[in-house]
CSV table of C-alpha atoms and ligand atoms in Angstrom, one decimal:
chain,number,residue,atom,x,y,z
A,220,MET,CA,-20.1,8.3,-19.7
A,221,SER,CA,-17.4,7.9,-21.8
A,222,TYR,CA,-17.3,9.9,-25.0
A,223,LYS,CA,-16.1,8.4,-28.4
A,224,VAL,CA,-14.6,11.0,-31.0
A,225,GLN,CA,-12.6,8.4,-33.0
A,226,GLY,CA,-12.4,10.9,-36.4
A,227,GLN,CA,-13.4,13.5,-35.2
A,228,ARG,CA,-11.8,16.4,-34.2
A,229,ILE,CA,-10.9,17.7,-30.4
A,230,VAL,CA,-10.6,21.9,-31.1
A,231,ILE,CA,-9.1,23.0,-28.4
A,232,VAL,CA,-8.6,27.6,-27.9
A,233,GLY,CA,-6.0,28.9,-26.0
A,234,GLY,CA,-2.0,28.6,-26.2
A,235,ASN,CA,-1.2,28.5,-22.8
A,236,ASP,CA,-0.8,26.1,-20.0
A,237,GLU,CA,-4.7,25.0,-19.3
A,238,ALA,CA,-3.9,24.8,-23.2
A,239,LEU,CA,-1.0,22.2,-22.3
A,240,ASN,CA,-3.0,20.5,-19.3
A,241,LYS,CA,-6.0,19.5,-21.6
A,242,VAL,CA,-3.8,18.3,-24.4
A,243,ARG,CA,-3.1,15.8,-22.0
A,244,LEU,CA,-5.8,13.8,-21.7
A,245,VAL,CA,-7.2,14.3,-24.9
A,246,SER,CA,-4.0,13.5,-26.4
A,247,LYS,CA,-4.8,9.8,-25.1
A,248,THR,CA,-7.8,9.5,-26.9
A,249,THR,CA,-8.2,8.9,-30.9
A,250,ALA,CA,-9.2,12.3,-32.0
A,251,THR,CA,-7.7,14.4,-33.7
A,252,VAL,CA,-6.6,17.0,-32.0
A,253,VAL,CA,-6.3,20.2,-32.8
A,254,ILE,CA,-4.7,24.0,-30.8
A,255,ILE,CA,-5.5,27.0,-32.2
A,256,SER,CA,-4.4,30.6,-30.6
A,257,ARG,CA,-3.1,33.8,-31.6
A,258,HIS,CA,-0.3,33.4,-29.0
A,259,ILE,CA,0.9,29.6,-28.8
A,260,GLU,CA,3.2,30.0,-25.0
A,261,ALA,CA,3.3,26.5,-24.2
A,262,ASP,CA,5.4,23.6,-25.6
A,263,PHE,CA,3.0,20.9,-28.1
A,264,ARG,CA,6.0,19.5,-29.3
A,265,ALA,CA,5.2,16.0,-26.9
A,266,PHE,CA,2.3,15.3,-28.4
A,267,ALA,CA,1.0,14.4,-31.8
A,268,VAL,CA,-1.5,17.7,-31.9
A,269,GLU,CA,-2.0,20.3,-35.2
A,270,VAL,CA,-1.0,23.6,-33.9
A,271,ILE,CA,-2.5,26.4,-34.9
A,272,GLU,CA,-1.1,29.9,-34.0
A,273,ARG,CA,-3.4,32.1,-35.4
A,274,ALA,CA,-7.4,33.9,-34.6
A,275,PHE,CA,-10.6,31.7,-34.1
A,276,ALA,CA,-12.6,31.0,-37.4
A,277,PRO,CA,-16.1,29.3,-37.4
A,278,SER,CA,-15.4,27.0,-39.6
A,279,ASP,CA,-12.7,25.6,-37.1
A,280,LEU,CA,-15.0,23.5,-35.4
A,281,ASP,CA,-16.4,21.4,-38.4
A,282,ASN,CA,-16.2,18.2,-37.6
A,283,ALA,CA,-15.3,18.8,-34.3
A,284,ALA,CA,-16.4,16.4,-31.4
A,285,LEU,CA,-15.4,19.0,-28.0
A,286,VAL,CA,-14.2,22.0,-27.8
A,287,PHE,CA,-12.2,23.7,-24.9
A,288,VAL,CA,-12.3,26.9,-24.7
A,289,ALA,CA,-8.2,28.2,-22.7
A,290,GLU,CA,-7.6,31.5,-23.1
A,291,GLU,CA,-10.0,34.3,-23.2
A,292,GLY,CA,-11.2,37.1,-25.3
A,293,GLU,CA,-12.6,37.8,-28.8
A,294,ASP,CA,-11.8,35.0,-29.8
A,295,ALA,CA,-12.7,32.2,-27.2
A,296,GLU,CA,-16.0,34.7,-27.1
A,297,LEU,CA,-16.0,33.4,-30.7
A,298,ALA,CA,-15.5,30.0,-30.4
A,299,LYS,CA,-17.7,29.6,-27.4
A,300,ALA,CA,-21.2,30.8,-29.0
A,301,GLU,CA,-19.6,29.3,-32.1
A,302,ALA,CA,-19.8,25.7,-30.1
A,303,ARG,CA,-23.3,26.4,-29.2
A,304,ALA,CA,-24.3,27.0,-32.0
A,305,ARG,CA,-23.8,24.1,-33.4
A,306,GLY,CA,-24.3,22.2,-30.6
A,307,ILE,CA,-20.8,20.7,-29.9
A,308,PRO,CA,-20.4,19.7,-26.4
A,309,LEU,CA,-18.0,22.3,-24.8
A,310,ASN,CA,-15.8,23.0,-21.3
A,311,VAL,CA,-14.3,26.5,-20.5
A,312,VAL,CA,-11.6,26.0,-18.9
A,313,ASP,CA,-11.9,27.2,-14.6
A,314,VAL,CA,-15.7,28.3,-15.4
A,315,PRO,CA,-17.6,25.4,-14.4
A,316,ALA,CA,-21.0,27.6,-15.0
A,317,GLU,CA,-20.2,27.7,-19.2
A,318,CYS,CA,-19.6,24.0,-19.3
A,319,ASP,CA,-21.5,20.8,-20.6
A,320,PHE,CA,-19.4,18.6,-19.4
A,321,TYR,CA,-16.2,18.4,-17.3
A,322,THR,CA,-12.9,16.3,-17.9
A,323,PRO,CA,-11.8,14.1,-14.5
A,324,SER,CA,-9.2,13.4,-13.0
A,325,ILE,CA,-8.5,9.9,-14.4
A,326,VAL,CA,-6.2,7.7,-13.8
A,327,ASP,CA,-4.7,5.7,-16.8
A,328,ARG,CA,-4.7,2.0,-16.5
A,329,ALA,CA,-5.9,1.4,-20.2
A,330,PRO,CA,-7.9,-0.6,-20.8
A,331,LEU,CA,-9.2,0.1,-16.9
A,332,THR,CA,-10.1,3.7,-17.3
A,333,ILE,CA,-10.9,5.0,-13.4
A,334,ALA,CA,-12.5,9.2,-13.9
A,335,ILE,CA,-12.6,11.4,-10.3
A,336,SER,CA,-15.0,14.0,-10.8
A,337,THR,CA,-15.6,16.6,-8.1
A,338,GLU,CA,-18.0,18.2,-10.8
A,339,GLY,CA,-15.4,20.9,-11.0
A,340,ASP,CA,-16.0,21.8,-7.2
A,341,ALA,CA,-12.7,21.1,-5.9
A,342,PRO,CA,-10.3,19.6,-8.7
A,343,VAL,CA,-7.4,19.5,-5.7
A,344,LEU,CA,-9.4,17.1,-4.1
A,345,ALA,CA,-9.7,15.2,-6.9
A,346,ARG,CA,-5.6,15.0,-7.8
A,347,LEU,CA,-5.3,13.8,-4.2
A,348,VAL,CA,-8.3,11.1,-4.8
A,349,ARG,CA,-6.8,10.5,-8.0
A,350,ALA,CA,-2.8,9.9,-5.6
A,351,ARG,CA,-4.2,7.4,-3.5
A,352,ILE,CA,-6.0,5.2,-6.3
A,353,GLU,CA,-2.8,5.3,-8.5
A,354,ALA,CA,-1.0,3.9,-5.5
A,355,MET,CA,-3.6,1.2,-4.7
A,356,LEU,CA,-3.4,-0.2,-8.3
A,357,SER,CA,-0.6,-2.1,-9.6
A,358,PRO,CA,1.6,0.1,-13.1
A,359,ARG,CA,0.8,-3.7,-14.2
A,360,ILE,CA,-3.4,-4.0,-14.3
A,361,GLY,CA,-4.2,-2.8,-17.0
A,362,LYS,CA,-1.5,-5.1,-18.8
A,363,ILE,CA,-3.2,-7.9,-17.2
A,364,ALA,CA,-6.9,-6.8,-18.0
A,365,SER,CA,-5.9,-6.4,-21.5
A,366,LEU,CA,-4.6,-10.4,-21.4
A,367,ALA,CA,-8.0,-11.5,-19.5
A,368,GLY,CA,-9.9,-9.4,-23.1
A,369,GLY,CA,-7.3,-11.4,-24.8
A,370,LEU,CA,-8.4,-15.3,-22.5
A,371,ARG,CA,-12.7,-14.4,-23.4
A,372,GLN,CA,-13.0,-17.0,-25.9
A,373,ARG,CA,-11.1,-19.6,-24.6
A,374,VAL,CA,-11.8,-19.6,-21.1
A,375,GLU,CA,-15.6,-19.3,-21.7
A,376,SER,CA,-14.7,-22.8,-24.2
A,377,LEU,CA,-13.0,-23.7,-21.6
A,378,ILE,CA,-14.8,-23.0,-17.6
A,379,HIS,CA,-18.2,-24.0,-18.6
A,380,ASP,CA,-19.1,-22.8,-14.0
A,381,GLY,CA,-19.9,-19.6,-13.8
A,382,ALA,CA,-18.6,-19.3,-10.4
A,383,ALA,CA,-15.1,-21.2,-11.8
A,384,ARG,CA,-14.6,-18.8,-14.6
A,385,ARG,CA,-15.5,-15.7,-12.0
A,386,ARG,CA,-12.7,-17.1,-9.8
A,387,PHE,CA,-10.2,-17.7,-13.1
A,388,TYR,CA,-10.6,-14.5,-13.4
A,389,GLU,CA,-10.0,-13.1,-9.8
A,390,ALA,CA,-6.7,-15.0,-9.8
A,391,LEU,CA,-5.4,-13.9,-13.1
A,392,VAL,CA,-5.5,-10.1,-12.5
A,393,THR,CA,-5.7,-10.6,-8.6
A,394,SER,CA,-2.4,-13.3,-8.8
A,395,PRO,CA,1.4,-11.9,-8.0
A,396,GLN,CA,3.1,-14.4,-9.9
A,397,ILE,CA,0.8,-12.9,-12.6
A,398,GLU,CA,1.7,-9.5,-11.9
A,399,ALA,CA,6.0,-11.2,-11.5
A,400,ALA,CA,5.2,-13.0,-14.7
A,401,GLU,CA,4.1,-9.2,-16.6
A,402,ILE,CA,7.8,-7.6,-15.4
A,403,SER,CA,9.2,-9.9,-17.3
A,404,GLY,CA,7.3,-10.2,-20.6
A,405,GLN,CA,5.8,-13.9,-19.4
A,406,GLY,CA,2.7,-12.3,-18.6
A,407,ALA,CA,0.6,-14.5,-21.5
A,408,GLU,CA,2.2,-18.0,-20.2
A,409,ALA,CA,2.0,-17.4,-16.9
A,410,ALA,CA,-1.9,-16.8,-17.9
A,411,GLU,CA,-2.4,-20.6,-20.0
A,412,VAL,CA,-0.5,-21.9,-16.9
A,413,LEU,CA,-2.9,-20.1,-14.5
A,414,LEU,CA,-5.4,-20.8,-17.2
A,415,THR,CA,-4.5,-24.2,-17.0
A,416,GLN,CA,-4.7,-25.2,-13.3
A,417,HIS,CA,-8.3,-23.9,-13.3
A,418,VAL,CA,-8.7,-26.4,-16.2
A,419,SER,CA,-8.5,-29.2,-14.0
A,420,ALA,CA,-10.5,-28.0,-11.5
A,421,ASP,CA,-8.1,-28.6,-8.3
A,422,ALA,CA,-6.5,-24.7,-8.1
A,423,LYS,CA,-5.1,-24.0,-4.7
A,424,GLY,CA,-5.1,-21.9,-2.8
A,425,VAL,CA,-2.5,-19.2,-1.7
A,426,VAL,CA,-1.1,-18.6,1.6
A,427,TRP,CA,0.4,-14.6,2.2
A,428,LEU,CA,1.9,-14.6,4.7
A,429,ILE,CA,1.8,-10.4,5.5
A,430,GLY,CA,3.4,-8.1,8.7
A,431,ALA,CA,0.5,-5.9,9.7
A,432,GLY,CA,3.0,-3.2,11.2
A,433,PRO,CA,2.9,-2.0,14.8
A,434,GLY,CA,-0.7,-1.3,14.5
A,435,SER,CA,-2.1,1.4,13.4
A,436,GLU,CA,-3.8,1.6,9.4
A,437,ASP,CA,-1.6,4.2,7.4
A,438,LEU,CA,2.0,1.8,8.6
A,439,LEU,CA,0.7,-1.3,6.1
A,440,THR,CA,2.6,-1.4,2.8
A,441,LEU,CA,0.3,-0.9,-0.1
A,442,ARG,CA,1.0,-4.2,-0.9
A,443,ALA,CA,-0.6,-5.3,2.3
A,444,GLN,CA,-3.5,-4.1,2.0
A,445,ARG,CA,-3.5,-5.0,-1.8
A,446,LEU,CA,-3.4,-8.7,-0.8
A,447,LEU,CA,-5.9,-7.8,2.4
A,448,GLN,CA,-8.6,-7.0,-0.3
A,449,GLU,CA,-8.3,-9.6,-2.3
A,450,ALA,CA,-8.3,-12.5,0.4
A,451,ASP,CA,-10.8,-15.1,1.1
A,452,VAL,CA,-10.1,-15.1,4.6
A,453,ILE,CA,-8.1,-13.0,6.9
A,454,VAL,CA,-6.3,-14.7,9.6
A,455,HIS,CA,-4.9,-13.1,12.8
A,456,ASP,CA,-3.9,-12.7,16.0
A,457,GLN,CA,-4.7,-10.5,18.9
A,458,LEU,CA,-1.5,-8.0,18.7
A,459,VAL,CA,-3.5,-6.7,15.0
A,460,PRO,CA,-6.1,-4.3,16.0
A,461,THR,CA,-9.3,-3.7,14.6
A,462,VAL,CA,-8.6,-1.0,12.7
A,463,VAL,CA,-5.7,-3.0,10.3
A,464,VAL,CA,-8.2,-6.2,9.9
A,465,ASP,CA,-10.8,-3.6,8.8
A,466,MET,CA,-8.5,-2.4,5.8
A,467,GLY,CA,-9.2,-6.0,4.4
A,468,ARG,CA,-12.3,-6.8,1.8
A,469,ARG,CA,-15.0,-6.3,4.4
A,470,ASP,CA,-17.1,-9.7,3.0
A,471,ALA,CA,-13.6,-11.6,4.0
A,472,GLU,CA,-13.9,-14.5,7.0
A,473,ARG,CA,-12.2,-13.4,9.4
A,474,ILE,CA,-10.3,-15.6,12.3
A,475,ASP,CA,-8.7,-14.5,15.6
A,476,VAL,CA,-6.6,-16.5,16.5
A,477,GLY,CA,-5.0,-14.9,18.8
A,478,LYS,CA,-8.9,-15.4,21.1
A,479,ALA,CA,-11.2,-17.1,19.5
A,480,LYS,CA,-14.3,-16.2,21.2
A,481,GLY,CA,-14.3,-17.3,24.3
A,482,HIS,CA,-12.1,-20.7,23.9
A,483,HIS,CA,-8.4,-20.6,24.7
A,484,SER,CA,-5.9,-19.1,22.1
A,485,PHE,CA,-4.6,-21.6,19.2
A,486,SER,CA,-1.5,-23.3,19.6
A,487,GLN,CA,1.0,-23.1,16.8
A,488,ALA,CA,0.1,-25.9,15.7
A,489,GLN,CA,-3.8,-25.9,15.1
A,490,ILE,CA,-2.7,-22.6,13.3
A,491,ASN,CA,-0.5,-24.1,10.6
A,492,THR,CA,-3.5,-27.1,10.2
A,493,LEU,CA,-5.7,-24.3,10.3
A,494,ILE,CA,-3.9,-22.5,7.0
A,495,VAL,CA,-3.1,-25.6,5.0
A,496,ARG,CA,-6.5,-26.3,5.6
A,497,LEU,CA,-8.3,-23.3,4.2
A,498,ALA,CA,-5.7,-22.8,1.9
A,499,GLY,CA,-6.3,-26.4,1.0
A,500,GLN,CA,-9.7,-25.7,-0.1
A,501,GLY,CA,-8.5,-23.3,-2.3
A,502,LYS,CA,-8.7,-20.2,-0.5
A,503,ARG,CA,-6.5,-17.0,-0.4
A,504,VAL,CA,-5.6,-17.1,2.5
A,505,ALA,CA,-3.8,-13.5,4.2
A,506,ARG,CA,-2.4,-14.4,7.6
A,507,LEU,CA,-2.1,-11.4,9.2
A,508,LYS,CA,0.6,-10.7,11.4
A,509,SER,CA,1.7,-8.3,14.0
A,510,GLY,CA,5.5,-6.2,13.1
A,511,ASP,CA,7.4,-8.3,10.5
A,512,PRO,CA,6.3,-11.3,10.0
A,513,MET,CA,9.9,-12.5,10.2
A,514,VAL,CA,10.8,-11.1,13.8
A,515,PHE,CA,9.4,-13.1,16.6
A,516,GLY,CA,6.5,-14.4,14.8
A,517,ARG,CA,6.6,-17.8,14.0
A,518,ALA,CA,6.5,-17.6,10.4
A,519,GLY,CA,9.3,-20.7,10.1
A,520,GLU,CA,6.7,-23.6,11.3
A,521,GLU,CA,3.8,-22.3,9.1
A,522,ILE,CA,6.0,-21.8,6.5
A,523,ALA,CA,7.2,-25.2,7.2
A,524,ALA,CA,3.9,-26.6,7.3
A,525,LEU,CA,2.4,-25.4,3.8
A,526,ARG,CA,5.8,-26.3,1.9
A,527,LYS,CA,5.6,-29.9,3.2
A,528,ALA,CA,1.1,-29.3,2.0
A,529,GLY,CA,2.5,-27.7,-2.0
A,530,ILE,CA,0.4,-24.8,-0.7
A,531,ALA,CA,1.9,-21.8,-2.0
A,532,TYR,CA,2.7,-18.8,-1.2
A,533,SER,CA,4.7,-16.1,-0.1
A,534,VAL,CA,5.5,-13.7,2.3
A,535,VAL,CA,5.2,-9.2,2.6
A,536,PRO,CA,7.3,-7.9,4.8
A,537,GLY,CA,6.7,-5.8,7.3
A,538,VAL,CA,7.4,-2.7,10.2
A,539,SER,CA,8.9,-4.5,12.8
A,540,ALA,CA,7.8,-2.7,16.0
A,541,ALA,CA,11.6,-1.9,16.9
A,542,LEU,CA,11.0,0.4,13.8
A,543,ALA,CA,8.3,1.9,14.6
A,544,ALA,CA,9.8,2.4,18.1
A,545,ALA,CA,12.9,4.0,16.8
A,546,ALA,CA,11.2,6.2,14.9
A,547,ASP,CA,8.5,7.5,17.6
A,548,THR,CA,12.0,8.4,19.6
A,549,ALA,CA,14.1,9.4,16.3
A,550,THR,CA,16.4,7.2,18.1
A,551,PRO,CA,19.1,6.2,15.4
A,552,VAL,CA,19.9,2.0,16.1
A,553,THR,CA,22.6,2.5,14.4
A,554,LEU,CA,25.2,5.7,15.1
A,555,ARG,CA,28.9,6.1,13.4
A,556,GLY,CA,31.1,6.0,15.5
A,557,VAL,CA,28.4,5.0,18.7
A,558,SER,CA,26.6,2.1,17.1
A,559,SER,CA,27.8,-0.3,14.8
A,560,GLY,CA,24.8,-2.8,14.8
A,561,PHE,CA,21.4,-3.5,16.0
A,562,ILE,CA,20.4,-6.7,17.4
A,563,MET,CA,16.6,-7.5,17.6
A,564,ALA,CA,16.3,-10.2,20.1
A,565,THR,CA,13.6,-12.0,22.9
A,566,ALA,CA,13.6,-11.3,26.2
A,567,HIS,CA,11.4,-14.3,26.4
A,568,GLY,CA,13.0,-17.2,27.7
A,569,ALA,CA,16.5,-16.1,27.2
A,570,ASP,CA,19.4,-17.6,29.6
A,571,ASP,CA,22.7,-16.6,31.4
A,572,SER,CA,24.8,-17.5,28.2
A,573,ASP,CA,22.2,-15.0,26.1
A,574,LEU,CA,22.4,-12.4,28.6
A,575,ARG,CA,26.3,-12.8,28.7
A,576,HIS,CA,26.2,-13.3,24.9
A,577,TRP,CA,23.6,-9.7,25.0
A,578,ALA,CA,25.6,-7.2,27.9
A,579,ALA,CA,29.0,-7.9,26.4
A,580,LEU,CA,27.6,-6.5,22.4
A,581,ALA,CA,26.3,-3.7,24.6
A,582,GLN,CA,29.1,-2.8,26.7
A,583,SER,CA,30.2,-3.1,22.6
A,584,GLY,CA,29.0,-0.6,21.4
A,585,LEU,CA,25.7,-2.7,19.6
A,586,THR,CA,21.6,-1.4,20.2
A,587,LEU,CA,19.6,-3.7,21.2
A,588,ALA,CA,16.3,-4.0,21.0
A,589,LEU,CA,14.7,-6.3,23.3
A,590,TYR,CA,10.6,-8.2,22.2
A,591,MET,CA,8.8,-10.0,24.9
A,592,GLY,CA,10.1,-8.9,27.8
A,593,LYS,CA,7.7,-6.1,29.9
A,594,SER,CA,6.6,-8.1,32.1
A,595,ILE,CA,10.7,-9.0,32.8
A,596,ALA,CA,12.4,-5.8,32.2
A,597,THR,CA,14.0,-5.1,35.9
A,598,GLU,CA,15.2,-8.4,35.9
A,599,VAL,CA,16.3,-8.9,32.4
A,600,ALA,CA,17.9,-5.3,33.2
A,601,GLY,CA,19.6,-6.6,36.3
A,602,ARG,CA,20.5,-9.9,34.9
A,603,LEU,CA,23.4,-7.8,32.0
A,604,VAL,CA,24.0,-5.6,34.2
A,605,ALA,CA,24.9,-8.7,36.6
A,606,HIS,CA,26.9,-9.9,33.4
A,607,GLY,CA,29.4,-7.1,33.1
A,608,ALA,CA,27.4,-4.6,31.2
A,609,SER,CA,27.4,-1.3,32.4
A,610,PRO,CA,24.7,-0.1,35.0
A,611,ALA,CA,25.1,3.3,33.3
A,612,THR,CA,24.2,1.7,29.6
A,613,PRO,CA,21.4,4.0,28.7
A,614,VAL,CA,17.5,2.7,28.2
A,615,GLY,CA,14.7,3.5,26.4
A,616,ILE,CA,11.2,2.2,26.7
A,617,VAL,CA,7.9,2.5,23.9
A,618,VAL,CA,4.9,0.7,24.5
A,619,ASN,CA,2.5,0.8,21.7
A,620,ALA,CA,4.9,2.2,19.3
A,621,GLY,CA,3.4,3.3,16.0
A,622,ARG,CA,0.1,3.5,17.6
A,623,ALA,CA,-1.4,6.9,18.6
A,624,ASP,CA,-1.2,5.7,22.2
A,625,LYS,CA,2.4,5.3,22.2
A,626,SER,CA,4.7,5.8,25.7
A,627,THR,CA,7.8,5.9,25.9
A,628,TYR,CA,9.7,5.1,29.1
A,629,SER,CA,14.2,6.6,29.7
A,630,GLY,CA,16.4,5.9,31.7
A,631,THR,CA,19.5,3.8,32.6
A,632,LEU,CA,20.2,-0.4,33.0
A,633,ALA,CA,20.0,0.5,37.0
A,634,GLY,CA,17.3,2.1,37.5
A,635,LEU,CA,15.5,0.1,35.4
A,636,SER,CA,16.7,-3.2,37.5
A,637,SER,CA,15.2,-1.5,40.6
A,638,GLY,CA,11.9,-2.0,39.5
A,639,GLN,CA,10.5,1.3,40.3
A,640,VAL,CA,8.3,1.7,37.1
A,641,ALA,CA,4.9,1.3,36.0
A,642,PHE,CA,4.4,0.6,32.5
A,643,SER,CA,1.4,2.0,30.8
A,644,ASP,CA,-0.6,-1.3,28.9
A,645,GLY,CA,0.1,-2.6,25.5
A,646,PRO,CA,3.5,-4.4,24.0
A,647,ALA,CA,7.0,-3.1,24.1
A,648,ILE,CA,10.4,-2.3,23.4
A,649,ILE,CA,13.0,-1.9,25.1
A,650,PHE,CA,16.1,-0.6,23.7
A,651,VAL,CA,19.4,-0.8,25.6
A,652,GLY,CA,22.7,1.0,24.4
A,653,GLU,CA,24.8,4.6,24.0
A,654,ALA,CA,22.9,4.9,20.4
A,655,VAL,CA,20.1,5.1,23.1
A,656,GLU,CA,21.1,8.6,24.2
A,657,ALA,CA,21.1,10.1,20.8
A,658,GLY,CA,16.8,10.0,20.6
A,659,ASP,CA,14.6,12.2,21.1
A,660,TRP,CA,12.8,10.8,24.9
A,661,ALA,CA,12.7,14.3,25.8
A,662,ASP,CA,8.6,13.8,26.4
A,663,SER,CA,9.4,10.4,28.5
A,664,ALA,CA,9.1,9.6,32.1
A,665,GLN,CA,12.4,9.0,33.9
A,666,LEU,CA,12.8,5.4,35.1
A,667,ALA,CA,14.8,5.7,38.6
A,668,GLY,CA,18.1,6.1,40.0
A,669,MET,CA,20.0,7.8,37.5
A,670,SER,CA,18.4,9.2,33.7
A,671,PHE,CA,20.9,10.0,31.1
A,672,LYS,CA,21.2,13.1,29.6
A,673,VAL,CA,18.1,14.2,27.5
A,674,ALA,CA,20.4,16.6,24.0
B,1295,SAH,N1,6.5,-9.6,14.7
B,1295,SAH,C1,6.5,-8.1,15.3
B,1295,SAH,C2,7.2,-9.2,16.7
B,1295,SAH,C3,6.3,-10.2,17.5
B,1295,SAH,S1,6.5,-10.9,19.3
B,1295,SAH,C4,7.2,-7.6,15.4
B,1295,SAH,O1,8.3,-7.4,14.0
B,1295,SAH,O2,7.1,-6.9,15.6
B,1295,SAH,C5,5.8,-9.5,19.7
B,1295,SAH,C6,6.7,-8.5,20.7
B,1295,SAH,O3,7.0,-7.1,19.2
B,1295,SAH,C7,6.3,-7.9,22.4
B,1295,SAH,O4,5.8,-8.5,22.3
B,1295,SAH,C8,6.3,-6.5,21.7
B,1295,SAH,O5,7.8,-6.4,22.4
B,1295,SAH,C9,6.0,-6.6,20.5
B,1295,SAH,N2,5.6,-5.8,19.7
B,1295,SAH,C10,4.8,-5.3,18.9
B,1295,SAH,N3,3.8,-4.6,18.8
B,1295,SAH,C11,4.7,-3.3,19.3
B,1295,SAH,C12,4.2,-2.1,19.7
B,1295,SAH,N4,3.4,-1.8,18.5
B,1295,SAH,N5,5.2,-1.9,19.9
B,1295,SAH,C13,6.4,-2.2,21.4
B,1295,SAH,N6,6.4,-3.3,20.8
B,1295,SAH,C14,6.0,-4.3,20.2
C-alpha cells in the first residue's frame, strides 16, 4: 500500500539514531517531517526536517498522517496513547506488536519503488534482499521510467497496436543504448529515435554476445544476468551448463546449438545464419557463450555476419576459463620478477612453429594458459620440450574450473609428457610456466615423474 501524506505531518518522537533511520526514509516523501524529543542526539542537519527539542505534547499530532515512536519513556507512552486515540497509524520502532504498519526496506528508483517487508520479523533479511535487487536494477531505471511516462500520450497516438506498444516500452526500458544515452543526458533524444523506429514498424532485433563465465551461475556478470532476463531467445553452446541458461527469462525460447536434440551440432555458418534470422524477426537474442565471448568463442565470425546483415549487437564480457582456473588455484599468472605476462593460446591445431614460439615464451618466464588441450596434453607437453622448453617447467591443470566439481593436477612438462594421467571429465586449462609454482596446488593430483615443490 502507498499512503498519501502530502500536506500533512509525519511526527517522529525520538532524537536518536533510530529516529534518524526513519527520517532517512520519510524525508523522501512530500510530508512535513517533525522530530520531537527532549534529547536530540543524532545529527538531523542533512535533512529538511523540523527538530523540536522539548517534551511531547498531544497537540503535536494535529494534522499528522503517521506517527513513529523511536524512544522509550513517558513521552513515548503519551504519544502512543494519543496516536491511538486519534486513529493515526503508529509505528513503534522495533516493537512489531505495537505497530499499525511497518516500513519496508525500499529500493528507490523513483518513480519506480520496490518495497521489501518481513513484517518486522527479519529486517536484516529484508536488507539483504534489497541489496540483491539494487544490484539487479540499473541506477538509471527510474529516469527511464520517467521517460516512458513522458511519452505515453504520443505513443498512444502513434502506435495503435497494443502488442507493438508493449514492444516499444519493453525496448525503451531495457535497451542499453537508451541507458547509455541517459548517462550522457541524451535519454529523451534517444527515446525519440527509438519511437520513430518503432513507428516505422521495422524495429530490428539485437544480438547480445554474452560471456557466461566458466559454468557457475554466480560467476555471471550483473549485466549478463540482466540481458538474459530481457532476451526473447537464448542461443547457447553446450559448454554453458543448464544452471546458467536457467538464469534467463523463463518463457524465453532456448536453442542449444551444441547438440540440438539428436541432431548434429550446428555448424558455425548455421549459427551465424540463425542469429541473423532471429534478430531479423525483431527478436532480442542472447548469444550465450562459455567464458568470455571474445576468447576462443568464434565471436569474430558471428560479429562479421551481424555487421553484414546490419543487425545491432553488443558484447558482454565474461570470466574466461583461464582466469577461473587461476582463481581456483590462487595462481598469479603474472608475478613480479617471475612472469611478466600471460598468454591465452589454443593447443588445438597448434603447429611446430606455434610450439617453438610458446616454448620460447615459457622459457622467457611468460605463463601459458592452453585452451582446448586436454585430449592432446601429453603430446603438447612432449612437443614443448622437444622445441626447447625445460622438462622441469611447472605445469598446473584445472578441469572444470570455476565449478563445484573442479579437479586439479600439478607437476612438470616431463611428468605430463609421460602420459600417465587419467583426467576427470570436463573442459580443462593447462598452465605452463614458472609462476604456476606460486599457486596453491596442495590438493592437486601429482603428474608422474618429477614434481615441483609445493610452497
Ligand atoms: N570462451 C571460452 C573458451 C571456449 S573454448 C572462455 O573464455 O573460457 C573451449 C575451451 O575452454 C575448453 O576446451 C577448455 O580449454 C576451456 N574451458 C571452458 N570452460 C572451462 C572450464 N570451466 N574449466 C576449464 N576449462 C574450460
